[in-house]
Amino acid sequence: MEAIVLDDRGLIFLSGDDTVPFLQSLVTNDIEHLEEERALYAGLLTPQGKFLHDFLIVQWGQGILLDTDATGCNSLLRRLTMYRLRARVDIREVTDTISVCALVGDANA
């Protein structure tokens, strides 16, 4: 198998006591279904229900990682930071320190 780095992906890391309730109130999927080896697909909508961003949600150590399109990563980061208000959540972009890869090839080889 071969690993290919997907340079068109942006990553945002969320951590803190209020991370799960914070995301639960914002995204289109049920964060309670998030498990260690199971990613969730979700989106962020405007209050009127219009699509803004989509991303994969992955449990990552003591926090949650959002895998999104790199072109919209800064916009998503700003939007999440704006909604944070008093929630105890640390939100930061980690695209420069973590890479998203695709595995290509025969898994049985």
Short mmCIF file of C-alpha atoms in Angstrom, two decimals:
data_model
loop_
_atom_site.label_atom_id
_atom_site.label_comp_id
_atom_site.label_asym_id
_atom_site.label_seq_id
_atom_site.Cartn_x
_atom_site.Cartn_y
_atom_site.Cartn_z
CA MET A 1 0.00 0.00 0.00
CA GLU A 2 1.08 3.54 -0.69
CA ALA A 3 0.23 6.68 1.32
CA ILE A 4 -0.57 9.85 -0.60
CA VAL A 5 -0.63 13.18 1.28
CA LEU A 6 -3.81 15.11 0.52
CA ASP A 7 -2.58 18.72 0.39
CA ASP A 8 -6.09 20.04 -0.30
CA ARG A 9 -7.30 19.25 3.24
CA GLY A 10 -7.37 21.62 6.21
CA LEU A 11 -7.46 20.51 9.83
CA ILE A 12 -8.94 22.19 12.90
CA PHE A 13 -8.40 20.79 16.41
CA LEU A 14 -10.88 21.41 19.22
CA SER A 15 -10.23 20.55 22.84
CA GLY A 16 -11.56 21.45 26.27
CA ASP A 17 -14.37 20.53 28.64
CA ASP A 18 -17.15 21.94 26.44
CA THR A 19 -15.99 20.57 23.08
CA VAL A 20 -18.70 17.92 22.63
CA PRO A 21 -21.64 20.12 23.76
CA PHE A 22 -20.25 23.02 21.69
CA LEU A 23 -20.16 20.95 18.50
CA GLN A 24 -23.44 19.19 19.30
CA SER A 25 -25.21 22.54 19.23
CA LEU A 26 -23.65 23.62 15.90
CA VAL A 27 -23.21 20.74 13.45
CA THR A 28 -25.64 18.60 11.47
CA ASN A 29 -24.65 15.21 12.90
CA ASP A 30 -25.02 13.75 16.39
CA ILE A 31 -21.61 14.07 18.08
CA GLU A 32 -22.71 11.50 20.67
CA HIS A 33 -22.15 8.84 17.95
CA LEU A 34 -18.46 9.75 17.64
CA GLU A 35 -16.21 6.82 18.50
CA GLU A 36 -12.45 6.36 18.51
CA GLU A 37 -12.26 4.50 15.18
CA ARG A 38 -15.33 5.98 13.50
CA ALA A 39 -15.44 9.31 11.68
CA LEU A 40 -18.63 11.32 11.30
CA TYR A 41 -19.58 13.45 8.32
CA ALA A 42 -21.24 16.74 9.26
CA GLY A 43 -21.90 20.24 8.08
CA LEU A 44 -22.23 23.73 9.44
CA LEU A 45 -25.26 25.71 8.33
CA THR A 46 -26.38 29.31 8.65
CA PRO A 47 -29.21 30.00 11.12
CA GLN A 48 -31.49 29.98 8.05
CA GLY A 49 -30.31 26.47 7.11
CA LYS A 50 -28.03 27.35 4.19
CA PHE A 51 -24.88 25.27 3.70
CA LEU A 52 -21.57 26.84 4.79
CA HIS A 53 -19.03 24.05 5.38
CA ASP A 54 -18.78 20.28 5.43
CA PHE A 55 -16.16 18.20 7.23
CA LEU A 56 -15.25 14.88 8.75
CA ILE A 57 -15.13 14.72 12.55
CA VAL A 58 -12.57 12.41 14.17
CA GLN A 59 -11.77 11.80 17.82
CA TRP A 60 -8.06 12.64 18.19
CA GLY A 61 -6.45 12.04 21.57
CA GLN A 62 -8.13 14.29 24.13
CA GLY A 63 -9.85 16.40 21.47
CA ILE A 64 -11.68 16.40 18.18
CA LEU A 65 -10.24 16.96 14.72
CA LEU A 66 -12.23 18.49 11.85
CA ASP A 67 -11.01 17.53 8.37
CA THR A 68 -12.28 20.04 5.80
CA ASP A 69 -11.41 21.49 2.41
CA ALA A 70 -8.28 23.64 2.73
CA THR A 71 -9.82 26.59 0.86
CA GLY A 72 -12.56 26.96 3.48
CA CYS A 73 -10.51 26.09 6.56
CA ASN A 74 -9.86 29.70 7.68
CA SER A 75 -13.51 30.61 7.19
CA LEU A 76 -14.63 27.61 9.26
CA LEU A 77 -12.08 28.47 11.96
CA ARG A 78 -13.39 32.06 12.16
CA ARG A 79 -17.00 30.88 12.30
CA LEU A 80 -16.31 28.37 15.09
CA THR A 81 -14.36 30.99 17.05
CA MET A 82 -17.25 33.43 16.67
CA TYR A 83 -19.74 30.88 18.05
CA ARG A 84 -17.50 29.84 20.95
CA LEU A 85 -18.59 32.71 23.24
CA ARG A 86 -18.06 31.45 26.82
CA ALA A 87 -17.63 27.77 26.01
CA ARG A 88 -14.46 26.21 27.39
CA VAL A 89 -13.14 25.15 23.99
CA ASP A 90 -9.71 25.72 22.46
CA ILE A 91 -9.97 25.98 18.66
CA ARG A 92 -6.87 26.05 16.47
CA GLU A 93 -5.77 25.15 12.97
CA VAL A 94 -3.26 22.28 12.87
CA THR A 95 -2.86 21.86 9.10
CA ASP A 96 0.88 22.60 9.34
CA THR A 97 1.52 19.90 11.98
CA ILE A 98 -0.80 17.04 10.92
CA SER A 99 -1.33 15.68 7.41
CA VAL A 100 -4.27 13.85 5.89
CA CYS A 101 -3.26 10.85 3.80
CA ALA A 102 -5.05 8.40 1.53
CA LEU A 103 -3.95 4.79 1.40
CA VAL A 104 -3.89 3.34 -2.10
CA GLY A 105 -3.28 -0.26 -3.06
CA ASP A 106 -4.23 -3.78 -2.15
CA ALA A 107 -4.91 -4.10 1.58
CA ASN A 108 -4.23 -7.84 1.38
CA ALA A 109 -0.76 -7.49 -0.11
#
